[in-house]
Amino acid sequence: MTDKIIAKFHLPGLFEFYDFYKVFLAVWKEHRDWFYPWCDISSIYGAPADCLWGGGRTSFGKAATCDVINLMTEYGISSRLTFSNSLLKKEHLDDKKCNELCRVFEKSVHNEKNIQNGVIVHSELLTSFLKEHYPNLYLVSSTTKVLTSFNDFKAEVDRPDFLFVVPDFRLNKQFEQLNSLSQNEKDKVEFLCNECCDIHCKQRKVCYENVSRKNLGEEVLDHKCGAPEGEGGYRFSLAKKNPSFIALKEIQEKYLPMGFSNFKIEGGGLGSAILLEFLLYYLTKPEYQLEVREAIYLDSMLDLF
């Protein structure tokens, strides 16, 4: 692995984990030597509660928008709104809350580092709407599209609409096909590293649509996962056993040398204690993991759960 290649991580909980990031990012900045020098935090994604445009495994939270923007600006990190609802109709595009969020995040550009904010999107209707009304927000094609065919995924990567495309996790290890991409295409690929969903699951799209319906105010029952061990919810220990799991060593020895540099960590709704475990695993040198834990857990302002 060359030292010149940086692994850029995209983290969950923009609003949901605001209090956590307020502490963690201070530790990240003050003790940068505790963390791998070849890793960086490129963006944090999420959405406030009750957003019609929300969908997928969104990270909800109650933090004030101005506080979130100020924190991300302080550390030069891109903010991404998770607006991946797959079932939007034309009448939903007038939603005041979602439009105001787009307006504020588009206006909040980190000029010194030229860092823009973006939107994770599924709906073609919303994609066209955002391009027309908020052209300074970059767009990320959501993994909720469940593009399991490599040809379909490549076609998505080749679309000029998107700055990044998150493939379905089942394409993570298709190395021969992935390596056939040009460098410009590789720069747009953002791998979902720590998915726990069964690799043979055929209900993934239905699961995402269930969340989309709830965000639109429809009264629907929770989707019940039929995959083995699905009822137990997310377990990092199980995710590590998933054939699609991207381990830290694989990022160093396989993906970065191949020319891929963007890696997404899921974790919305899992709690800040689990999020910390992700950040310890992917970003933190083993000899300093205890120091990071102590800095986080001993902070009197933070209540991890």
Short mmCIF file of C-alpha atoms in Angstrom, two decimals, residues 12-249:
data_model
loop_
_atom_site.label_atom_id
_atom_site.label_comp_id
_atom_site.label_asym_id
_atom_site.label_seq_id
_atom_site.Cartn_x
_atom_site.Cartn_y
_atom_site.Cartn_z
CA PRO A 12 -23.38 7.60 9.99
CA GLY A 13 -25.42 9.75 12.36
CA LEU A 14 -25.08 13.37 11.24
CA PHE A 15 -27.94 14.42 13.50
CA GLU A 16 -28.42 11.29 15.58
CA PHE A 17 -24.86 11.18 16.94
CA TYR A 18 -24.18 14.91 17.09
CA ASP A 19 -23.25 14.79 20.80
CA PHE A 20 -20.94 11.84 20.19
CA TYR A 21 -19.16 13.50 17.27
CA LYS A 22 -18.74 16.70 19.25
CA VAL A 23 -16.52 14.70 21.62
CA PHE A 24 -14.97 12.26 19.17
CA LEU A 25 -13.91 14.82 16.59
CA ALA A 26 -12.14 16.84 19.28
CA VAL A 27 -10.16 13.70 20.19
CA TRP A 28 -9.55 13.01 16.48
CA LYS A 29 -8.07 16.47 16.01
CA GLU A 30 -6.10 16.74 19.25
CA HIS A 31 -4.63 13.22 19.15
CA ARG A 32 -4.27 12.57 15.43
CA ASP A 33 -1.31 10.28 16.19
CA TRP A 34 -3.73 7.83 17.85
CA PHE A 35 -5.33 7.17 14.48
CA TYR A 36 -4.03 5.70 11.22
CA PRO A 37 -2.36 8.42 9.11
CA TRP A 38 -3.75 6.85 5.93
CA CYS A 39 -7.38 7.26 7.09
CA ASP A 40 -9.55 10.37 6.95
CA ILE A 41 -13.15 11.26 7.77
CA SER A 42 -14.56 12.58 4.51
CA SER A 43 -18.26 12.93 5.31
CA ILE A 44 -20.95 12.24 7.89
CA TYR A 45 -24.45 11.42 6.69
CA GLY A 46 -27.94 11.40 8.19
CA ALA A 47 -31.23 13.25 8.50
CA PRO A 48 -33.41 14.77 11.22
CA ALA A 49 -36.52 12.96 12.33
CA ASP A 50 -39.74 13.12 10.29
CA CYS A 51 -38.26 13.86 6.87
CA LEU A 52 -40.57 12.80 4.05
CA TRP A 53 -37.60 12.33 1.76
CA GLY A 54 -35.84 10.04 4.23
CA GLY A 55 -35.50 6.37 3.41
CA GLY A 56 -33.33 3.32 3.81
CA ARG A 57 -31.52 2.87 7.09
CA THR A 58 -31.46 6.56 7.86
CA SER A 59 -29.88 8.14 10.91
CA PHE A 60 -32.48 10.22 12.68
CA GLY A 61 -31.78 12.74 15.40
CA LYS A 62 -32.95 15.91 17.10
CA ALA A 63 -29.81 18.04 16.97
CA ALA A 64 -30.34 21.58 15.69
CA THR A 65 -29.36 22.06 12.06
CA CYS A 66 -27.20 25.08 12.84
CA ASP A 67 -25.27 23.11 15.47
CA VAL A 68 -24.67 20.25 13.06
CA ILE A 69 -23.46 22.58 10.32
CA ASN A 70 -21.17 24.50 12.69
CA LEU A 71 -19.59 21.26 13.93
CA MET A 72 -18.95 19.93 10.45
CA THR A 73 -17.58 23.31 9.34
CA GLU A 74 -15.23 23.41 12.33
CA TYR A 75 -13.63 20.12 11.27
CA GLY A 76 -13.90 20.57 7.51
CA ILE A 77 -16.14 17.55 7.01
CA SER A 78 -18.78 17.24 4.30
CA SER A 79 -22.39 16.79 5.45
CA ARG A 80 -24.72 14.49 3.56
CA LEU A 81 -28.49 14.46 3.90
CA THR A 82 -29.90 10.94 3.70
CA PHE A 83 -32.87 11.49 1.40
CA SER A 84 -33.08 8.00 -0.10
CA ASN A 85 -36.85 7.52 -0.05
CA SER A 86 -37.66 5.34 -3.05
CA LEU A 87 -41.41 6.05 -3.22
CA LEU A 88 -41.61 9.82 -3.63
CA LYS A 89 -44.27 11.40 -5.81
CA LYS A 90 -44.38 14.84 -7.36
CA GLU A 91 -46.47 16.29 -4.52
CA HIS A 92 -43.79 15.30 -2.00
CA LEU A 93 -41.21 17.56 -3.63
CA ASP A 94 -42.86 20.64 -2.08
CA ASP A 95 -42.08 19.49 1.47
CA LYS A 96 -40.97 22.59 3.37
CA LYS A 97 -38.72 20.86 5.89
CA CYS A 98 -36.68 18.93 3.34
CA ASN A 99 -36.37 21.90 1.00
CA GLU A 100 -35.21 24.14 3.83
CA LEU A 101 -32.57 21.59 4.83
CA CYS A 102 -31.30 21.47 1.26
CA ARG A 103 -31.23 25.26 1.07
CA VAL A 104 -29.27 25.61 4.30
CA PHE A 105 -26.81 22.81 3.55
CA GLU A 106 -26.24 24.06 0.01
CA LYS A 107 -25.46 27.52 1.37
CA SER A 108 -23.07 26.09 3.97
CA VAL A 109 -19.98 25.46 1.84
CA HIS A 110 -16.63 25.11 3.60
CA ASN A 111 -14.84 27.70 1.50
CA GLU A 112 -11.35 27.32 2.96
CA LYS A 113 -11.14 23.64 2.02
CA ASN A 114 -13.66 23.84 -0.84
CA ILE A 115 -15.77 21.13 0.80
CA GLN A 116 -19.35 20.89 -0.42
CA ASN A 117 -22.31 19.15 1.15
CA GLY A 118 -24.36 16.48 -0.55
CA VAL A 119 -27.50 14.36 -0.64
CA ILE A 120 -27.80 10.58 -0.72
CA VAL A 121 -30.65 9.90 -3.12
CA HIS A 122 -32.66 7.00 -4.56
CA SER A 123 -35.64 8.51 -6.37
CA GLU A 124 -35.11 9.62 -9.98
CA LEU A 125 -37.78 12.24 -9.40
CA LEU A 126 -35.85 13.71 -6.48
CA THR A 127 -32.57 13.45 -8.37
CA SER A 128 -33.92 15.66 -11.14
CA PHE A 129 -35.47 18.05 -8.63
CA LEU A 130 -32.24 18.47 -6.66
CA LYS A 131 -30.17 19.03 -9.79
CA GLU A 132 -32.51 21.81 -10.84
CA HIS A 133 -33.11 23.54 -7.52
CA TYR A 134 -29.94 22.82 -5.49
CA PRO A 135 -27.16 22.41 -8.08
CA ASN A 136 -24.39 23.04 -5.54
CA LEU A 137 -25.26 19.93 -3.54
CA TYR A 138 -23.44 16.87 -4.89
CA LEU A 139 -25.45 13.67 -5.22
CA VAL A 140 -24.70 10.15 -3.99
CA SER A 141 -26.53 7.19 -5.52
CA SER A 142 -27.91 5.18 -2.62
CA THR A 143 -27.24 1.50 -1.97
CA THR A 144 -31.01 1.24 -1.37
CA LYS A 145 -31.36 0.84 -5.13
CA VAL A 146 -30.07 -2.72 -4.59
CA LEU A 147 -28.20 -2.91 -7.88
CA THR A 148 -26.88 -6.48 -7.62
CA SER A 149 -25.92 -6.74 -11.30
CA PHE A 150 -22.42 -5.41 -11.95
CA ASN A 151 -23.48 -4.06 -15.34
CA ASP A 152 -26.33 -2.11 -13.75
CA PHE A 153 -23.94 -0.81 -11.11
CA LYS A 154 -21.38 0.26 -13.72
CA ALA A 155 -24.08 2.08 -15.67
CA GLU A 156 -24.94 3.95 -12.46
CA VAL A 157 -21.28 4.86 -11.92
CA ASP A 158 -21.08 6.20 -15.45
CA ARG A 159 -23.98 8.58 -14.90
CA PRO A 160 -22.77 12.19 -14.56
CA ASP A 161 -25.56 12.90 -12.04
CA PHE A 162 -23.63 11.29 -9.18
CA LEU A 163 -20.33 12.15 -7.54
CA PHE A 164 -20.40 8.83 -5.66
CA VAL A 165 -22.24 5.53 -6.05
CA VAL A 166 -22.67 3.06 -3.18
CA PRO A 167 -22.88 -0.45 -4.67
CA ASP A 168 -24.93 -3.24 -3.21
CA PHE A 169 -22.74 -4.96 -0.62
CA ARG A 170 -22.86 -8.20 -2.61
CA LEU A 171 -20.58 -6.61 -5.22
CA ASN A 172 -17.86 -5.83 -2.67
CA LYS A 173 -15.70 -8.82 -3.55
CA GLN A 174 -16.20 -8.88 -7.33
CA PHE A 175 -12.54 -7.94 -7.70
CA GLU A 176 -12.00 -8.89 -11.33
CA GLN A 177 -14.92 -6.79 -12.49
CA LEU A 178 -14.18 -3.97 -10.06
CA ASN A 179 -10.60 -3.77 -11.27
CA SER A 180 -11.84 -3.39 -14.85
CA LEU A 181 -13.19 0.07 -13.98
CA SER A 182 -11.22 3.14 -15.02
CA GLN A 183 -9.61 5.23 -12.29
CA ASN A 184 -12.26 7.92 -12.72
CA GLU A 185 -14.92 5.27 -12.17
CA LYS A 186 -13.09 3.83 -9.15
CA ASP A 187 -12.98 7.29 -7.58
CA LYS A 188 -16.80 7.33 -7.59
CA VAL A 189 -17.25 3.95 -5.89
CA GLU A 190 -18.06 4.04 -2.17
CA PHE A 191 -18.09 0.58 -0.59
CA LEU A 192 -20.43 -0.31 2.27
CA CYS A 193 -17.99 -2.06 4.61
CA ASN A 194 -19.85 -3.44 7.59
CA GLU A 195 -23.20 -4.76 6.33
CA CYS A 196 -24.71 -7.49 8.50
CA CYS A 197 -27.57 -8.47 6.18
CA ASP A 198 -27.46 -12.05 4.89
CA ILE A 199 -25.69 -12.11 1.54
CA HIS A 200 -28.48 -14.29 0.11
CA CYS A 201 -31.27 -12.01 1.32
CA LYS A 202 -33.98 -11.41 -1.29
CA GLN A 203 -36.03 -8.98 0.83
CA ARG A 204 -33.58 -6.11 1.03
CA LYS A 205 -35.48 -3.85 -1.34
CA VAL A 206 -38.76 -4.58 0.46
CA CYS A 207 -37.08 -3.71 3.76
CA TYR A 208 -35.95 -0.32 2.43
CA GLU A 209 -39.38 0.37 0.94
CA ASN A 210 -40.95 -0.32 4.33
CA VAL A 211 -38.92 2.53 5.85
CA SER A 212 -39.80 4.78 2.91
CA ARG A 213 -43.51 4.16 3.47
CA LYS A 214 -43.18 5.00 7.16
CA ASN A 215 -41.46 8.28 6.36
CA LEU A 216 -44.34 9.15 4.05
CA GLY A 217 -46.72 8.67 6.98
CA GLU A 218 -48.19 5.36 5.86
CA GLU A 219 -49.28 3.02 8.64
CA VAL A 220 -47.36 -0.15 7.90
CA LEU A 221 -46.06 -2.93 10.09
CA ASP A 222 -42.33 -3.26 10.70
CA HIS A 223 -40.57 -5.40 8.14
CA LYS A 224 -39.57 -8.73 9.68
CA CYS A 225 -36.31 -10.05 8.35
CA GLY A 226 -36.58 -13.67 7.29
CA ALA A 227 -32.82 -14.22 7.02
CA PRO A 228 -31.02 -16.53 9.47
CA GLU A 229 -30.30 -14.68 12.74
CA GLY A 230 -32.07 -11.63 11.28
CA GLU A 231 -34.38 -11.27 14.26
CA GLY A 232 -31.38 -10.63 16.51
CA GLY A 233 -30.68 -7.30 14.82
CA TYR A 234 -27.28 -5.91 13.95
CA ARG A 235 -24.20 -7.56 15.45
CA PHE A 236 -20.72 -6.37 14.50
CA SER A 237 -19.42 -9.85 15.30
CA LEU A 238 -21.79 -11.28 12.68
CA ALA A 239 -20.98 -8.55 10.19
CA LYS A 240 -17.31 -9.53 10.37
CA LYS A 241 -18.27 -13.06 9.31
CA ASN A 242 -20.29 -11.82 6.33
CA PRO A 243 -18.61 -12.77 3.02
CA SER A 244 -19.09 -9.16 1.90
CA PHE A 245 -17.42 -7.63 4.98
CA ILE A 246 -14.50 -5.36 4.15
CA ALA A 247 -11.88 -5.80 6.84
CA LEU A 248 -9.34 -3.16 7.73
CA LYS A 249 -6.51 -5.29 6.34
#
